[in-house]
Coordinates of C-alpha atoms in Angstrom, one line a residue:
M1 CA -24.5 -2.3 13.5
V2 CA -25.7 -5.6 12.1
P3 CA -25.1 -5.2 8.3
T4 CA -27.6 -6.1 5.7
W5 CA -26.1 -9.4 4.6
R6 CA -26.0 -10.6 8.2
L7 CA -29.6 -9.7 8.6
R8 CA -30.4 -11.7 5.5
A9 CA -28.4 -14.7 6.6
A10 CA -30.1 -14.6 10.1
F11 CA -33.5 -14.2 8.5
A12 CA -33.0 -17.3 6.3
R13 CA -31.8 -19.3 9.4
R14 CA -34.8 -18.2 11.5
L15 CA -37.3 -19.0 8.7
S16 CA -35.7 -22.4 8.3
A17 CA -36.0 -23.2 12.0
M18 CA -39.6 -22.0 12.1
Y19 CA -40.6 -24.0 8.9
G20 CA -38.9 -27.1 10.3
A21 CA -41.1 -26.8 13.4
E22 CA -44.2 -26.3 11.3
V23 CA -43.4 -29.0 8.7
P24 CA -41.3 -31.8 10.2
A25 CA -40.8 -33.4 6.7
Y26 CA -38.8 -30.3 5.8
T27 CA -36.2 -31.3 8.5
T28 CA -35.9 -34.7 6.8
L29 CA -35.4 -33.0 3.5
L30 CA -32.6 -30.9 5.0
D31 CA -30.9 -33.9 6.5
V32 CA -31.1 -35.9 3.2
T33 CA -29.9 -32.9 1.2
A34 CA -26.9 -32.4 3.5
R35 CA -25.9 -36.0 3.3
I36 CA -26.2 -36.1 -0.5
N37 CA -24.1 -32.9 -0.8
E38 CA -21.4 -34.4 1.3
E39 CA -21.4 -37.6 -0.7
T40 CA -21.4 -35.7 -4.0
V41 CA -18.4 -33.6 -3.0
H42 CA -16.6 -36.7 -1.8
R43 CA -17.4 -38.5 -5.1
D44 CA -17.0 -35.7 -7.7
G45 CA -14.8 -33.1 -5.9
H46 CA -15.5 -29.6 -4.6
P47 CA -18.3 -27.9 -6.6
G48 CA -16.5 -24.5 -6.4
H49 CA -17.2 -23.4 -9.9
L50 CA -20.9 -23.3 -9.2
G51 CA -20.6 -22.1 -5.6
G52 CA -18.7 -23.6 -2.8
L53 CA -20.1 -26.1 -0.3
D54 CA -20.6 -23.5 2.4
R55 CA -22.7 -21.4 0.1
V56 CA -24.7 -24.4 -1.2
T57 CA -25.4 -25.6 2.3
A58 CA -26.7 -22.2 3.5
E59 CA -28.6 -21.6 0.3
R60 CA -32.4 -21.3 0.5
H61 CA -35.3 -19.9 -1.4
G62 CA -38.7 -19.3 0.1
A63 CA -42.1 -18.7 -1.4
I64 CA -44.9 -16.5 -0.3
R65 CA -48.2 -15.2 -1.8
V66 CA -49.9 -11.9 -1.3
G67 CA -53.3 -10.5 -2.4
T68 CA -52.9 -6.9 -3.3
P69 CA -50.4 -4.4 -4.7
D70 CA -50.3 -2.7 -1.3
E71 CA -49.3 -6.0 0.3
L72 CA -46.7 -6.6 -2.4
R73 CA -45.2 -3.1 -1.9
Q74 CA -45.0 -3.7 1.9
A75 CA -43.3 -7.1 1.4
A76 CA -40.8 -5.4 -0.9
R77 CA -39.9 -2.9 1.9
I78 CA -39.2 -5.8 4.2
F79 CA -37.1 -7.7 1.7
A80 CA -35.2 -4.5 0.8
A81 CA -34.1 -4.3 4.4
F82 CA -32.4 -7.6 3.8
G83 CA -30.7 -6.5 0.6
M84 CA -33.2 -8.3 -1.6
H85 CA -34.7 -6.7 -4.7
P86 CA -37.3 -7.7 -7.3
V87 CA -35.7 -9.6 -10.2
G88 CA -37.7 -11.0 -13.1
F89 CA -41.3 -11.2 -14.0
Y90 CA -43.1 -14.5 -14.1
D91 CA -46.7 -14.9 -15.4
L92 CA -48.2 -18.2 -14.2
R93 CA -51.7 -17.6 -15.6
D94 CA -51.2 -19.5 -18.9
G95 CA -50.2 -22.9 -20.0
P96 CA -50.3 -26.2 -18.2
G97 CA -50.9 -25.8 -14.4
A98 CA -52.1 -22.2 -14.8
V99 CA -52.8 -20.4 -11.6
P100 CA -54.1 -16.8 -11.1
V101 CA -50.9 -15.1 -10.0
V102 CA -48.0 -13.1 -11.4
S103 CA -44.7 -13.3 -9.6
T104 CA -41.2 -11.8 -9.0
A105 CA -38.3 -13.0 -7.0
F106 CA -36.6 -10.9 -4.3
R107 CA -32.9 -11.6 -4.0
P108 CA -29.5 -9.9 -3.8
L109 CA -28.2 -8.3 -7.0
D110 CA -24.4 -8.2 -6.7
A111 CA -22.1 -11.2 -7.0
E112 CA -20.5 -10.5 -3.6
E113 CA -23.8 -10.3 -1.8
L114 CA -25.0 -13.5 -3.5
E115 CA -21.8 -15.2 -2.4
R116 CA -22.3 -14.1 1.2
N117 CA -25.9 -15.4 1.3
P118 CA -28.1 -15.9 -1.8
F119 CA -31.4 -16.0 0.0
R120 CA -34.4 -15.5 -2.4
V121 CA -38.1 -15.3 -1.9
F122 CA -40.4 -16.1 -4.9
T123 CA -43.4 -13.8 -4.3
S124 CA -46.7 -14.2 -6.1
L125 CA -49.4 -11.6 -6.4
L126 CA -53.1 -12.7 -6.9
T127 CA -54.9 -11.2 -9.9
P128 CA -58.6 -10.8 -9.0
D129 CA -59.1 -8.5 -12.0
D130 CA -58.4 -11.4 -14.4
R131 CA -61.9 -12.3 -15.5
R132 CA -60.8 -15.8 -16.8
F133 CA -60.6 -16.8 -13.1
F134 CA -62.8 -14.4 -11.1
D135 CA -66.2 -12.9 -12.2
E136 CA -67.0 -9.4 -11.1
D137 CA -69.0 -10.4 -8.0
L138 CA -66.3 -12.7 -6.6
A139 CA -63.6 -10.2 -7.4
R140 CA -65.5 -7.5 -5.5
R141 CA -66.0 -9.6 -2.4
L142 CA -62.3 -10.8 -2.6
A143 CA -61.1 -7.2 -2.8
A144 CA -63.2 -6.3 0.3
F145 CA -61.8 -9.3 2.2
L146 CA -58.2 -8.4 1.3
G147 CA -58.8 -4.8 2.1
H148 CA -59.7 -5.5 5.7
R149 CA -56.6 -7.6 6.6
T150 CA -53.1 -6.5 7.7
L151 CA -50.2 -8.8 6.9
F152 CA -47.3 -6.7 8.2
P153 CA -47.5 -4.7 11.5
P154 CA -46.5 -1.0 11.4
E155 CA -43.5 -1.6 13.7
L156 CA -42.1 -4.1 11.2
L157 CA -42.4 -1.7 8.3
T158 CA -40.8 1.1 10.3
L159 CA -37.8 -1.0 11.2
A160 CA -37.6 -2.2 7.6
A161 CA -37.4 1.3 6.3
R162 CA -34.6 2.2 8.8
A163 CA -32.7 -0.9 7.9
E164 CA -32.9 -0.2 4.2
E165 CA -31.8 3.4 4.6
A166 CA -28.9 2.6 7.1
R167 CA -27.9 -0.7 5.4
G168 CA -28.3 -2.4 8.8
L169 CA -29.6 -2.0 12.3
P170 CA -28.2 -1.8 15.8
E171 CA -28.1 -5.2 17.5
A172 CA -31.2 -4.7 19.7
D173 CA -33.3 -3.4 16.8
A174 CA -32.0 -6.1 14.5
D175 CA -33.2 -8.8 16.9
R176 CA -36.6 -7.2 17.1
F177 CA -36.8 -6.8 13.4
L178 CA -35.9 -10.4 12.7
T179 CA -38.5 -11.6 15.2
L180 CA -41.2 -9.5 13.7
A181 CA -40.2 -10.5 10.1
T182 CA -40.1 -14.2 10.9
D183 CA -43.5 -14.0 12.7
A184 CA -45.1 -12.3 9.7
F185 CA -44.5 -15.5 7.7
A186 CA -45.6 -18.1 10.3
L187 CA -48.7 -20.2 9.8
S188 CA -51.6 -18.6 11.7
A189 CA -53.7 -20.6 14.2
E190 CA -56.7 -18.3 13.5
P191 CA -59.7 -20.3 12.2
V192 CA -60.3 -20.3 8.5
D193 CA -63.8 -19.4 7.2
R194 CA -64.7 -22.7 5.6
A195 CA -67.4 -21.5 3.2
W196 CA -65.3 -18.6 1.9
Y197 CA -62.2 -20.7 1.6
E198 CA -64.1 -23.4 -0.3
E199 CA -65.7 -20.9 -2.7
L200 CA -62.2 -19.6 -3.6
S201 CA -60.9 -23.2 -3.9
E202 CA -63.5 -23.8 -6.7
V203 CA -61.4 -21.3 -8.7
S204 CA -58.0 -22.3 -7.5
A205 CA -56.4 -23.7 -4.4
V206 CA -53.7 -21.0 -4.8
A207 CA -56.4 -18.3 -4.8
A208 CA -57.9 -19.8 -1.6
D209 CA -54.4 -20.0 0.0
I210 CA -54.0 -16.3 -0.7
G211 CA -57.4 -14.8 -0.3
G212 CA -59.1 -17.2 2.0
V213 CA -57.1 -16.5 5.1
T214 CA -56.2 -13.4 7.0
T215 CA -52.4 -13.9 6.9
T216 CA -49.6 -15.0 4.6
H217 CA -47.1 -17.8 5.3
L218 CA -44.2 -19.7 3.8
N219 CA -45.5 -22.1 1.2
H220 CA -42.1 -23.8 0.9
L221 CA -38.5 -23.2 1.9
T222 CA -36.1 -24.7 -0.6
P223 CA -32.6 -26.0 0.0
R224 CA -30.1 -26.5 -2.8
V225 CA -28.8 -30.0 -3.6
L226 CA -25.9 -31.1 -5.8
D227 CA -27.5 -34.3 -7.0
I228 CA -31.3 -33.9 -7.3
D229 CA -31.8 -37.3 -8.9
A230 CA -30.2 -39.0 -5.9
L231 CA -32.3 -36.9 -3.5
Y232 CA -35.5 -37.9 -5.3
R233 CA -34.7 -41.6 -4.9
R234 CA -33.5 -41.1 -1.3
M235 CA -36.6 -39.2 -0.2
T236 CA -38.8 -41.9 -1.8
A237 CA -36.9 -44.6 0.2
H238 CA -37.6 -42.6 3.4
G239 CA -41.3 -43.2 2.6
I240 CA -42.0 -39.5 1.6
T241 CA -44.2 -39.1 -1.4
M242 CA -42.6 -37.0 -4.1
I243 CA -44.3 -35.3 -7.0
D244 CA -44.3 -37.3 -10.3
R245 CA -41.0 -35.9 -11.7
I246 CA -38.2 -33.4 -11.6
Q247 CA -39.0 -30.1 -13.3
G248 CA -36.6 -28.4 -15.6
P249 CA -33.8 -29.6 -17.9
P250 CA -33.3 -33.4 -18.1
R251 CA -30.4 -35.2 -16.4
W252 CA -27.6 -35.8 -19.0
D253 CA -23.8 -36.0 -19.3
G254 CA -23.3 -32.3 -20.3
P255 CA -23.2 -29.1 -18.2
D256 CA -25.8 -28.4 -15.6
V257 CA -27.8 -25.3 -16.7
L258 CA -30.7 -23.2 -15.3
L259 CA -32.7 -24.9 -12.6
R260 CA -34.0 -28.4 -11.8
Q261 CA -36.7 -28.6 -9.1
T262 CA -38.8 -31.2 -7.3
S263 CA -40.7 -31.5 -4.1
F264 CA -42.5 -33.8 -1.7
R265 CA -46.3 -33.6 -2.0
A266 CA -48.2 -31.1 0.1
L267 CA -49.1 -32.6 3.4
A268 CA -52.4 -32.6 5.2
E269 CA -51.9 -30.1 8.0
P270 CA -54.3 -29.6 10.9
R271 CA -56.3 -26.3 10.7
A272 CA -59.2 -24.8 12.6
F273 CA -62.3 -23.9 10.6
R274 CA -65.1 -21.5 11.4
E275 CA -68.4 -22.9 10.1
I276 CA -71.4 -20.9 8.9
D277 CA -73.1 -21.2 12.3
G278 CA -70.1 -19.9 14.1
R279 CA -68.8 -23.2 15.5
V280 CA -65.0 -23.8 15.3
T281 CA -64.2 -27.3 14.0
D282 CA -61.0 -29.3 13.2
G283 CA -59.9 -30.0 9.7
T284 CA -56.9 -30.2 7.4
L285 CA -55.5 -28.2 4.4
R286 CA -52.9 -29.3 1.8
V287 CA -51.1 -26.1 0.7
R288 CA -47.5 -26.4 1.8
F289 CA -44.8 -28.7 0.4
G290 CA -41.1 -29.4 0.5
E291 CA -39.3 -28.2 -2.6
V292 CA -35.6 -28.8 -3.4
E293 CA -33.5 -27.5 -6.3
A294 CA -30.3 -28.0 -8.2
R295 CA -28.8 -24.9 -9.8
G296 CA -26.7 -24.8 -13.0
I297 CA -25.3 -22.2 -15.3
A298 CA -27.2 -19.0 -16.3
L299 CA -28.2 -19.0 -20.1
T300 CA -28.1 -16.0 -22.4
R301 CA -31.3 -15.1 -24.2
T302 CA -30.1 -17.1 -27.2
G303 CA -29.4 -20.1 -24.9
R304 CA -32.7 -19.7 -23.2
A305 CA -34.5 -19.7 -26.6
R306 CA -32.6 -22.9 -27.4
Y307 CA -33.8 -24.4 -24.1
D308 CA -37.4 -23.4 -24.8
A309 CA -37.3 -24.9 -28.2
L310 CA -35.9 -28.2 -27.0
T311 CA -38.5 -28.3 -24.2
A312 CA -41.3 -27.8 -26.8
L313 CA -39.8 -30.5 -29.0
T314 CA -39.6 -32.9 -26.0
D315 CA -43.3 -32.2 -25.2
R316 CA -44.3 -33.1 -28.8
R317 CA -42.2 -36.3 -29.0
T318 CA -43.3 -37.6 -25.6
A319 CA -47.0 -36.9 -26.4
E320 CA -46.6 -38.7 -29.7
A321 CA -44.8 -41.7 -28.2
G322 CA -46.6 -42.1 -24.9
G323 CA -45.0 -44.5 -22.5
T324 CA -43.8 -44.4 -18.9
A325 CA -42.1 -41.6 -17.0
A326 CA -38.8 -43.4 -17.6
D327 CA -39.6 -43.4 -21.4
H328 CA -40.3 -39.6 -21.2
A329 CA -37.0 -39.0 -19.4
A330 CA -35.1 -41.0 -22.1
T331 CA -36.8 -39.0 -24.8
A332 CA -36.0 -35.7 -23.2
R333 CA -32.3 -36.7 -22.7
A334 CA -32.0 -37.8 -26.4
V335 CA -33.5 -34.4 -27.5
W336 CA -31.2 -32.5 -25.3
E337 CA -28.1 -34.4 -26.3
A338 CA -28.8 -33.8 -30.0
G339 CA -29.5 -30.1 -29.6
F340 CA -27.4 -28.7 -26.8
P341 CA -23.6 -28.3 -26.4
R342 CA -21.9 -30.9 -24.3
T343 CA -19.2 -28.7 -22.8
E344 CA -19.0 -25.4 -20.9
R345 CA -16.4 -24.2 -23.4
Q346 CA -18.8 -24.7 -26.3
L347 CA -21.5 -22.9 -24.3
A348 CA -19.2 -19.9 -23.8
A349 CA -17.9 -19.9 -27.4
D350 CA -21.5 -20.1 -28.9
G351 CA -22.8 -17.3 -26.6
L352 CA -25.4 -19.6 -25.0
A353 CA -24.4 -19.1 -21.4
F354 CA -22.9 -16.5 -19.1
F355 CA -19.4 -16.7 -17.7
T356 CA -16.9 -14.5 -16.0
Y357 CA -13.5 -14.3 -17.6
A358 CA -9.9 -13.7 -16.5
P359 CA -6.4 -14.0 -18.1
A360 CA -5.0 -17.5 -17.6
P361 CA -2.3 -17.2 -14.9
A362 CA -0.3 -20.3 -16.0
R363 CA 0.0 -19.6 -19.7
P364 CA 3.7 -19.4 -20.7
R365 CA 5.0 -16.1 -22.0
D366 CA 6.1 -17.2 -25.5
G367 CA 5.9 -13.8 -27.2
R368 CA 2.8 -14.7 -29.2
R369 CA 0.0 -12.1 -29.5
P370 CA -3.4 -13.3 -28.3
P371 CA -6.1 -13.9 -30.9
D372 CA -9.1 -11.6 -31.0
G373 CA -12.0 -14.0 -30.9
L374 CA -13.4 -15.5 -27.6
A375 CA -13.4 -19.1 -28.8
A376 CA -9.7 -18.8 -29.8
L377 CA -8.8 -17.1 -26.5
L378 CA -10.4 -20.0 -24.7
D379 CA -9.0 -22.8 -26.9
Q380 CA -5.4 -21.4 -26.9
G381 CA -5.4 -21.0 -23.1
W382 CA -5.4 -17.2 -22.9
L383 CA -8.6 -16.9 -20.9
T384 CA -10.3 -18.9 -18.2
A385 CA -14.1 -19.0 -18.0
R386 CA -16.0 -19.5 -14.8
P387 CA -19.7 -20.2 -15.1
I388 CA -22.2 -17.8 -13.5
V389 CA -24.8 -19.6 -11.4
Y390 CA -28.4 -19.2 -12.4
E391 CA -30.0 -17.3 -9.5
D392 CA -33.5 -17.1 -10.9
F393 CA -36.6 -19.2 -11.7
L394 CA -38.4 -20.9 -14.6
P395 CA -42.2 -20.1 -14.8
R396 CA -42.9 -23.5 -16.4
S397 CA -41.2 -25.3 -13.5
A398 CA -42.9 -23.2 -10.9
A399 CA -46.3 -23.8 -12.4
G400 CA -45.5 -27.5 -12.7
I401 CA -44.6 -27.7 -9.0
F402 CA -47.7 -25.7 -8.0
R403 CA -49.9 -28.0 -10.2
S404 CA -48.3 -31.2 -8.8
N405 CA -49.3 -30.2 -5.3
L406 CA -52.9 -29.1 -6.0
T407 CA -55.8 -31.4 -5.3
R408 CA -57.8 -30.0 -8.3
D409 CA -57.1 -28.1 -11.4
T410 CA -57.7 -24.3 -11.6
T411 CA -61.0 -23.2 -13.1
R412 CA -60.3 -20.9 -16.0
T413 CA -62.7 -19.5 -18.6
A414 CA -60.5 -19.0 -21.7
D415 CA -62.9 -16.7 -23.6
R416 CA -63.0 -14.0 -20.9
T417 CA -60.7 -11.0 -20.7
A418 CA -57.2 -11.6 -19.4
A419 CA -55.9 -8.7 -17.2
P420 CA -52.7 -7.2 -18.7
Y421 CA -49.7 -7.7 -16.5
D422 CA -46.0 -7.2 -17.3
A423 CA -42.8 -6.2 -15.6
D424 CA -43.7 -2.5 -15.9
R425 CA -47.1 -2.9 -14.2
L426 CA -45.5 -5.0 -11.5
A427 CA -42.8 -2.3 -11.0
A428 CA -45.6 0.3 -10.6
A429 CA -47.2 -1.8 -8.0
L430 CA -43.9 -2.2 -6.2
D431 CA -43.0 1.4 -6.5
R432 CA -39.4 0.2 -7.4
P433 CA -37.8 -1.2 -10.5
V434 CA -38.1 -4.9 -11.4
H435 CA -34.6 -5.9 -12.5
D436 CA -34.0 -7.8 -15.7
P437 CA -32.0 -11.0 -14.8
F438 CA -30.5 -11.2 -18.3
A439 CA -29.2 -7.7 -18.0
R440 CA -27.7 -8.4 -14.6
Y441 CA -25.8 -11.5 -15.9
A442 CA -24.7 -9.8 -19.1
D443 CA -23.3 -6.8 -17.3
R444 CA -21.3 -9.0 -15.0
S445 CA -20.0 -11.2 -17.8
L446 CA -19.1 -8.3 -20.1
T447 CA -17.4 -6.4 -17.4
T448 CA -15.0 -9.3 -16.7
L449 CA -14.4 -10.0 -20.4
R450 CA -13.6 -6.3 -21.0
R451 CA -11.2 -6.3 -18.1
A452 CA -9.5 -9.5 -19.3
R453 CA -9.1 -8.4 -22.9
R454 CA -7.6 -5.1 -21.7
A455 CA -5.1 -7.1 -19.5
L456 CA -4.1 -9.0 -22.7
G457 CA -3.6 -5.8 -24.6
L458 CA -6.7 -6.3 -26.8
D459 CA -9.0 -3.6 -28.0
P460 CA -12.7 -3.8 -26.9
T461 CA -15.1 -5.6 -29.2
P462 CA -18.0 -3.5 -30.6
E463 CA -20.3 -5.3 -28.1
E464 CA -18.1 -4.3 -25.2
S465 CA -17.8 -0.7 -26.5
A466 CA -21.6 -0.5 -26.7

């Protein structure tokens, strides 16, 4: 049997090889990422507390888009065969860069599985019932188009169900499953109906990319880099046009938290088009881009609220001051340094970030009783704290990257009815639960803290008991 995690690792490798053949600039991105990671480790030491170099090198997240709940449910069956489950709900329909999709991320849940291979796929669902984007006539025709296509062949879904149930597949079946799964996300050579695609493009390029073609495909495949600012400069020096900035928290001298992302701009890729008169002509589309990310420490709900408040304050101050991109970066850094803890220890003591805890092995046995509070346990050397890597996404950053790679803004009529979507509705479409990322991090953190306190002879806190 090929176990689930090996299927997942092989799937990530095969997708990477396929995407590199389809988008040569992605191969350049991988090469630059690998060199910068090696240079960063040589300069700063091994990045083990946020994932070792082997994990960081293998790490990828992909992105796909589907059109209907049925397609989303089928995608979930395929990802479940790789040990990947829906985590988080992201609504990208509001705010700057709004696009008519809601999203979740399929990824492993357990720490051991994440360490083996943390492959993730950010998966977006089109929302034709949102009248701010689609009127009734267009929504009806879009539903008819989507209803006539098949994204995933029956054999693939059958093998996926077997792999999910058995937690793996025999070697011959595993190879067939991986081939079918990889092919399902390849860019199709089938001609695109130009008139239909352009009609959807008037609403949103993302809507056209989902509902204007008969297949799905990878929109990007993202490696992880240890110094994203250096990568941004290096890619630009290679003559590759990057989007205007790095999304997420600013670069500063304190701990890396959450997620920073950037990408090279979507490239004009040759595509065949079918014209109204039936002729097939050559053209290009710009829908796929090369994203790269740097991951930091997962924040608690309180920490995330602090981050959101600082982001809003940065937006206000940069809007008031104007200036260049460098000025905006300096403003963001100043806001961040004034409002966010500068050490991992303070993040842990203030309950702003998630850590795993263990008794300090080197502390001398001096007969003293350990204190009760977490801050004192850390300060007096009773406990060690290891940060938990943020495994998820930021809707503002995702929307910012989408918008930076679009040729035109989405058309949205604000006074029309917004279709209601939340994690429960998405779970109903998936026919499986959507996991709360905060709950996953909190459970892991509290479990280790409870175990460490017990080892020190301390009673559980009320929070731990709850």
